[in-house]
Amino acid sequence: MKIVYNWLRDFVGVTAPPDELASRLALSGTNISGIENGAHGAVIDAEVSSNRPDCLGHYGIAREVSAVYKLPLKPISPKPQESVAAKAGDAARVEIQSPELCGRFTARVIRGAKIQPSPQWLKDRLEASGVASINNVVDASNYVMLELGHALHAFDYDKVRDHRIVVRRAKPSEKLRTLDGIERTLDPGICMICDGDGSRAVGIGGIMGGAETEISFSTKNVLIECAWFDPIAIRRATRILKLHTEASTRFGRGADFEMAELASRRCAELILQLAGGELLAGVVDVYPGKRQPKKILLTRAELLRVMGADVPDKQIESSLSALGFAAVRVDQNRGAEGSLLAAWECTQPSWRAEVEREIDLIEEVARIYGLDKFPPRLPAARQGAARLPHYEAETRLRERLIGLGYCEILTIPHVAEDRDALFRPPDLQPARLANPLSEKANVLKSTGIVTMPAALEWNLNRGQRNVRLFEIGRHYRLHGSESVETPILTIGTTGEARAKGLYDTPRDYSFADLKGDLDALGALAGGFTWNEGGPAWLHPARRGRVALHNEAIGEAGELTLRIADQLKLRQEIFLAELQLPSLYAVIRAAKESRKYEPVPRFPAVERDFSLLLADGTHFSDVAATVRSLNIREIVFIEAIDLYRGKNVPAGQYSLLIRVTFQSRETTLTEAQLTDFSARIVAALEKQLGARLRAS
Amino acid sequence: MSTPENKTALPLMHLGVTRPEELAPLFAGLRGRFDEECAWACDDSSWKQFRDAWLGRKSGVLTQITENWLEPATIELKRVVGQELNQLRAHVESKIEERRKAIEAGAGEAASARERVDLSLPGVIRPIGSHHLIRQVFQQIEDIFFSIGFSVVEGPEIETPYYNFEALNIPEFHPVRDDMDTFYLDLPKGATPPLLLRTHTSPMQIRTMEKRQPPVRVIVPGKVYRRDNPDATHSFIFHQVEGLAVDTDITFCDFTGTIEYFVKQFFGPGVKTRFRPSYFPFTEPSVEFDGSCIFCGGRGSAAGGGICSKCKGSGWIELFGAGMVDPAVYGFVKYDPKKVSGFAFGMGIDRLAMLKYGIDDIQVFFQNDVRFLRQFP
């Protein structure tokens, strides 16, 4: 809504300069988005909130100004000269067949108007308001809309068949060509303005007129429609028709029943002034929606309960009265100023249908009084505050990942269906969008991993070769018509594990790096176990499943060549995905169950064994074999070195393991250690066919 | 370091000392020996050896004196031995410390340039990751509200129209719905209720009040979605922190006090605040909350002349919407609107982060360019 400063001054004698006025309006609830100084003086651009249809006209804004500045508001009482002989009621008839959609319909008729361009002053005001000038009659209706906030429509009276208006619901699939030249298909929820016997539609009620009855330069006689339409029906219709107009905005937010007649009278006055002619006496006014104004009680007790600080009686009364609520003290202590028991009975003005409750009045009083007059204070807390249950586990995971060199990212969960399908487990129902913005973003990611390659790719394409990323997010799936969101950790990395530097040689990131980093996370939960296998998007030779206490919680490995190629990723990509709910739970449980273990008092001794093993024999087999001896003094079994190639027969590999012995009771003797070593070698030879290499 | 004539290894009696006046020359001799040896301590290792010879706890000279001279001494000698020993100890300790300082001071020059580290070279560079800026801002906000008694809760991003709209007093065809263009899920035919991506974190107001009785104080960090075409200031995904406080005695003053506390903690004590009346269907009175422009200091004019482009010359920047919970909302969660009152707010995190860190394109939060991410470790 563009507020033309000079126009505003037609109704309220405000002298404050436009910028100060705008600022006061902003602080009393009219959202101001800017001020322009144009050819026609200052224009204040207001974003009127949807609960204030009364402020979609200069008069409504003037009422706000009068309340804020405590200035009188000039009453509107147009008194156009009417014909002595002819009556509107004889010239036009109106029938409302759908009173639930149209609560009031008024018609006035002007005969012998001369349609011509509008005078300059009128063009100027319309231009300042951003409305194009068409002709004097159409401009008059637009002018009144901008002045009083109520939309009107002018018909060519002679094109209205039988000079009879019928307001009814649209028939299924009924069509109408509106003023903008577009043929529109309607439905029975939409209110139609029809003529004659009601079979021909001449306008969509409260939204737009029809082309056939519009004012043209050959029009002689004018029928002014000024009505009231149900706001919900209007909003529904605008959404179905995708047609938003100045009229639909006003009716859709709830117009003023009483204003319908007043605006019509004002419009008639203006047309007589601009186009001459004869106004037929009276008005055809069909008003099935007439209602009694509501009474609303405001008490000081409730004001204090909600606002926490008081407002003086005079201020309450003057604000409410200026806004049209006619506040009257009704409590027993009427004489006592500032009484805690004070109560005011207010009358809801027709232009403020949304003010129905005491709280609504409290807001009115507070905003005019000034929100800054209520002293801020910090309330005392009554309860302990709690973080999210997984706060600590999540924080420790995040900090550990960052310490390991990973940057946290946030990805948009909207992905392309075909991309999602690359990573989606079979038989899974993804959450597709019914109204995506594009086909590239038409499904919510059903795995955590699907958005990770794109994040790596973005960086690779910008010269960043070594990238380590992680995301703590969710994936989204449907189970029937139920949605399931699961917190998930995704890791993606490519490039070097160690860059060439002053002290180091470079080394590419490998599966072992990923496994080591994940195990560093697993340590928070008492350790992961790794199992063979994994999803099809991971390289079959370099992938694994991660489990916690036999519960599978994720997978890790190198992105399979097939997908890497498809996504045009030329570097090796390593990915991992872990389900967070189980991980969080186990991290928490592990923390709770940890107990002190005394640090051993006796020295530990290490013994290395260099083994030749057949390919396919795993380190875990070696460790299990050693453990199967049940030597209590064995505290660690580590793999120290692994070698294939020269001096190692084909089909075999060399593995150096280190076993650490330690007793809690005594210092181990050489004899004991020799015995342990011999048993280990014997077991490995017997059970795994291992051969001890000379070292 | 002990000399052949190691007198301190023997009791005084064995040295033939029986009278107090015989002690002074004995101690003077020791002091002379100490001063002589002092010169030999010329580097780190000889200094340590020297220190241990005199001050070592097991067999240092002073320990020997204590054990061999002082403890077995006769009453008449004991007092004088004690005095002499204390004087000697003070002398030894101060000289040894002096010597250490001298050695250290000399070492800088003495060590050859070859041995000295080149401090301008980097150490071993370890890759260190970074926290996403949005996550950091969430954390700051959580910490501030946690410190004044707000708990943190989370909720689903896929919501029903009931929680996203209806229970927040936004019935179908309410004009406010036009401002929140909504993504809907494609569900099997006939599935009810429809599912949508929440357009704000406010559904958690309802879910929280359904589960808990007042007093309630929660904040809800999370992702929200609006079907806007992306540009520098719009993203169809962004982040919010919802806040809700309901109790038997929460007033508008408590509300503005809480918000003001937050803004001063978040942007700094110099930022001024103001509340403008506004409209949201689920709060009343509703406010739009402004902070003084952090770019121009609230003056409205740019440093280089002209108006400040960030606040468009007004000196104020719109931060977020808030208000007292509308009594109609309590009806949906079976709270008694006559007994309880409260406030709610919903702040856009991306916007706050952009304002605080001077970011001019919301898309950077989602591009995940490591050159951006590493700016905010």
CSV table of C-alpha atoms in Angstrom, one decimal, chain A residues 23 26-29 31 49-51 232 235-236 239 244 252-253 304-309 357 359-360 362-363 366-367 371 374-388 390-391 394 398-399 402-414 429 431-437 441 444 455 458-459 462 464 466-474 476 478 480-483 485 497 502-504, chain B residues 121-124 127-132 134-135 139 142-143 146 148-158 173-178 182-188 191-192 195 197 215-217 223 225 227-230 236-237 239 247-254 256-258 260-261 274-279 284-287 318 324 326-328 337-341 365-371 373-374:
chain,number,residue,atom,x,y,z
A,23,SER,CA,8.9,6.0,11.8
A,26,ALA,CA,6.3,1.7,12.0
A,27,LEU,CA,6.5,1.7,15.8
A,28,SER,CA,2.7,1.5,16.1
A,29,GLY,CA,2.3,-1.4,13.8
A,31,ASN,CA,5.2,-2.0,8.6
A,49,SER,CA,-0.2,-7.0,7.5
A,50,SER,CA,-2.9,-9.3,6.4
A,51,ASN,CA,-5.0,-8.8,9.6
A,232,ILE,CA,-12.4,-17.2,2.9
A,235,ARG,CA,-8.9,-16.5,-0.8
A,236,ARG,CA,-9.9,-19.9,-2.0
A,239,ARG,CA,-5.7,-19.6,-5.2
A,244,HIS,CA,-4.8,-11.8,-7.4
A,252,GLY,CA,-9.8,-11.6,0.9
A,253,ARG,CA,-8.6,-10.0,4.1
A,304,LEU,CA,-1.5,-6.3,33.6
A,305,ARG,CA,-1.4,-10.1,33.4
A,306,VAL,CA,-0.4,-10.1,29.8
A,307,MET,CA,1.7,-6.9,29.5
A,308,GLY,CA,3.3,-6.9,33.0
A,309,ALA,CA,3.1,-3.1,33.3
A,357,ARG,CA,-11.3,-10.7,22.1
A,359,ILE,CA,-6.3,-9.8,24.0
A,360,ASP,CA,-7.0,-8.1,20.7
A,362,ILE,CA,-4.8,-5.2,24.8
A,363,GLU,CA,-2.6,-5.3,21.7
A,366,ALA,CA,-0.1,-1.5,23.8
A,367,ARG,CA,0.9,-0.6,20.3
A,371,LEU,CA,5.9,-1.1,23.2
A,374,PHE,CA,6.9,-1.7,28.9
A,375,PRO,CA,10.2,-2.1,30.9
A,376,PRO,CA,12.1,-5.2,29.8
A,377,ARG,CA,13.1,-7.6,32.6
A,378,LEU,CA,14.7,-11.0,32.6
A,379,PRO,CA,12.4,-13.6,34.2
A,380,ALA,CA,13.7,-16.0,36.8
A,381,ALA,CA,14.1,-19.6,35.8
A,382,ARG,CA,12.0,-22.1,37.7
A,383,GLN,CA,13.5,-25.3,36.4
A,384,GLY,CA,16.8,-26.8,35.4
A,385,ALA,CA,17.4,-26.7,31.7
A,386,ALA,CA,18.3,-29.7,29.6
A,387,ARG,CA,20.4,-30.1,26.5
A,388,LEU,CA,19.3,-32.6,23.9
A,390,HIS,CA,22.5,-36.8,22.5
A,391,TYR,CA,24.2,-33.4,23.0
A,394,GLU,CA,27.2,-35.5,19.2
A,398,ARG,CA,32.0,-33.6,16.0
A,399,GLU,CA,35.1,-32.4,17.9
A,402,ILE,CA,37.3,-31.9,13.3
A,403,GLY,CA,40.5,-32.9,15.2
A,404,LEU,CA,41.0,-35.6,12.6
A,405,GLY,CA,40.9,-33.0,9.8
A,406,TYR,CA,37.3,-33.1,8.6
A,407,CYS,CA,35.3,-30.0,7.8
A,408,GLU,CA,31.6,-30.0,8.8
A,409,ILE,CA,29.2,-29.4,5.9
A,410,LEU,CA,25.4,-28.9,5.5
A,411,THR,CA,23.8,-30.2,2.4
A,412,ILE,CA,20.4,-29.6,0.9
A,413,PRO,CA,18.3,-32.7,1.2
A,414,HIS,CA,16.4,-32.2,-2.0
A,429,GLN,CA,10.3,-46.0,-0.3
A,431,ALA,CA,10.0,-39.3,0.2
A,432,ARG,CA,9.2,-37.7,-3.1
A,433,LEU,CA,7.9,-34.2,-3.3
A,434,ALA,CA,4.6,-33.5,-4.9
A,435,ASN,CA,5.6,-30.0,-5.9
A,436,PRO,CA,9.4,-29.8,-6.4
A,437,LEU,CA,11.0,-26.6,-7.6
A,441,ALA,CA,15.4,-31.6,-6.5
A,444,LEU,CA,14.3,-35.9,-0.2
A,455,ALA,CA,30.1,-31.6,-2.1
A,458,TRP,CA,32.3,-28.8,-5.9
A,459,ASN,CA,35.7,-28.5,-4.2
A,462,ARG,CA,37.7,-25.4,-7.6
A,464,GLN,CA,40.9,-28.2,-3.8
A,466,ASN,CA,42.6,-32.8,-0.6
A,467,VAL,CA,39.2,-32.6,1.0
A,468,ARG,CA,37.8,-34.2,4.1
A,469,LEU,CA,34.2,-33.6,4.9
A,470,PHE,CA,31.5,-34.8,7.3
A,471,GLU,CA,27.9,-34.0,7.8
A,472,ILE,CA,25.6,-34.7,10.7
A,473,GLY,CA,22.2,-34.7,9.2
A,474,ARG,CA,19.1,-36.8,8.5
A,476,TYR,CA,14.2,-39.2,5.0
A,478,LEU,CA,8.4,-43.2,3.9
A,480,GLY,CA,3.6,-46.4,3.8
A,481,SER,CA,2.2,-42.9,4.5
A,482,GLU,CA,4.4,-42.3,7.6
A,483,SER,CA,7.6,-40.4,7.4
A,485,GLU,CA,13.7,-39.2,9.7
A,497,ALA,CA,46.1,-38.3,3.8
A,502,LEU,CA,59.2,-30.1,5.1
A,503,TYR,CA,59.2,-33.1,7.3
A,504,ASP,CA,57.0,-35.6,5.5
B,121,LEU,CA,59.4,-22.3,9.3
B,122,PRO,CA,56.1,-24.0,10.0
B,123,GLY,CA,55.8,-26.9,12.4
B,124,VAL,CA,54.4,-30.2,11.1
B,127,PRO,CA,45.0,-31.2,8.9
B,128,ILE,CA,42.4,-29.7,11.3
B,129,GLY,CA,38.7,-29.5,10.2
B,130,SER,CA,36.2,-26.9,11.0
B,131,HIS,CA,32.7,-26.4,12.4
B,132,HIS,CA,30.1,-25.3,10.0
B,134,ILE,CA,25.5,-22.3,10.9
B,135,ARG,CA,26.2,-25.0,13.5
B,139,GLN,CA,25.6,-23.4,19.4
B,142,GLU,CA,21.7,-22.6,22.4
B,143,ASP,CA,24.3,-21.6,25.0
B,146,PHE,CA,20.5,-22.6,28.0
B,148,ILE,CA,18.8,-18.6,31.2
B,149,GLY,CA,16.9,-21.8,31.7
B,150,PHE,CA,15.8,-22.9,28.3
B,151,SER,CA,15.9,-26.6,27.4
B,152,VAL,CA,16.7,-27.7,23.9
B,153,VAL,CA,14.3,-29.9,21.9
B,154,GLU,CA,14.2,-31.1,18.3
B,155,GLY,CA,11.4,-32.1,16.0
B,156,PRO,CA,10.5,-33.6,12.7
B,157,GLU,CA,11.1,-31.7,9.5
B,158,ILE,CA,8.3,-33.6,7.8
B,173,PHE,CA,-6.9,-20.2,3.2
B,174,HIS,CA,-5.5,-18.0,5.9
B,175,PRO,CA,-3.6,-15.2,4.0
B,176,VAL,CA,-0.4,-16.0,6.0
B,177,ARG,CA,-0.2,-19.3,4.2
B,178,ASP,CA,0.5,-17.4,1.0
B,182,THR,CA,5.0,-25.1,1.1
B,183,PHE,CA,6.6,-28.3,-0.2
B,184,TYR,CA,4.2,-31.2,0.0
B,185,LEU,CA,5.2,-34.9,-0.1
B,186,ASP,CA,3.9,-37.2,-2.8
B,187,LEU,CA,2.0,-39.8,-0.8
B,188,PRO,CA,0.2,-42.9,-1.8
B,191,ALA,CA,-3.2,-41.2,2.5
B,192,THR,CA,-4.1,-38.8,5.3
B,195,LEU,CA,2.7,-34.4,4.8
B,197,LEU,CA,8.1,-29.9,4.9
B,215,PRO,CA,6.4,-24.1,33.1
B,216,VAL,CA,7.8,-24.6,29.7
B,217,ARG,CA,11.0,-23.1,28.4
B,223,LYS,CA,15.9,-26.8,9.3
B,225,TYR,CA,11.7,-25.1,4.0
B,227,ARG,CA,9.3,-23.1,-1.8
B,228,ASP,CA,11.2,-19.9,-2.9
B,229,ASN,CA,13.5,-19.8,-5.9
B,230,PRO,CA,17.0,-19.5,-4.7
B,236,PHE,CA,14.3,-23.0,-0.1
B,237,ILE,CA,16.0,-24.5,3.0
B,239,HIS,CA,17.6,-22.7,9.6
B,247,ASP,CA,4.2,-20.1,32.7
B,248,THR,CA,1.6,-18.7,35.1
B,249,ASP,CA,3.3,-15.3,35.3
B,250,ILE,CA,5.1,-14.6,32.0
B,251,THR,CA,4.4,-11.1,30.7
B,252,PHE,CA,5.4,-8.9,27.8
B,253,CYS,CA,8.1,-7.4,29.9
B,254,ASP,CA,9.6,-10.8,30.5
B,256,THR,CA,11.2,-8.2,25.8
B,257,GLY,CA,13.7,-8.6,28.6
B,258,THR,CA,14.6,-12.1,27.4
B,260,GLU,CA,17.0,-8.1,24.7
B,261,TYR,CA,19.3,-10.2,26.8
B,274,ARG,CA,13.4,-2.1,19.5
B,275,PHE,CA,10.1,-3.8,19.1
B,276,ARG,CA,7.7,-3.0,16.3
B,277,PRO,CA,4.1,-4.2,16.5
B,278,SER,CA,3.5,-6.8,13.9
B,279,TYR,CA,1.2,-9.7,13.0
B,284,GLU,CA,-0.6,-11.6,20.2
B,285,PRO,CA,0.6,-9.0,20.7
B,286,SER,CA,3.1,-9.8,17.9
B,287,VAL,CA,6.3,-7.9,17.3
B,318,GLU,CA,14.9,-6.4,11.2
B,324,MET,CA,3.1,-13.3,23.3
B,326,ASP,CA,-2.0,-16.2,21.2
B,327,PRO,CA,-4.6,-17.6,23.6
B,328,ALA,CA,-6.2,-19.5,20.7
B,337,PRO,CA,-5.5,-19.4,28.6
B,338,LYS,CA,-6.9,-17.7,31.7
B,339,LYS,CA,-4.1,-19.2,33.9
B,340,VAL,CA,-1.1,-19.3,31.7
B,341,SER,CA,0.7,-16.8,29.4
B,365,PHE,CA,26.1,-22.1,3.5
B,366,PHE,CA,25.1,-24.9,1.3
B,367,GLN,CA,28.0,-25.0,-1.3
B,368,ASN,CA,30.4,-26.4,1.3
B,369,ASP,CA,33.4,-24.8,-0.3
B,370,VAL,CA,36.3,-25.7,2.0
B,371,ARG,CA,37.8,-22.2,1.4
B,373,LEU,CA,34.4,-23.5,5.7
B,374,ARG,CA,37.9,-23.0,6.9
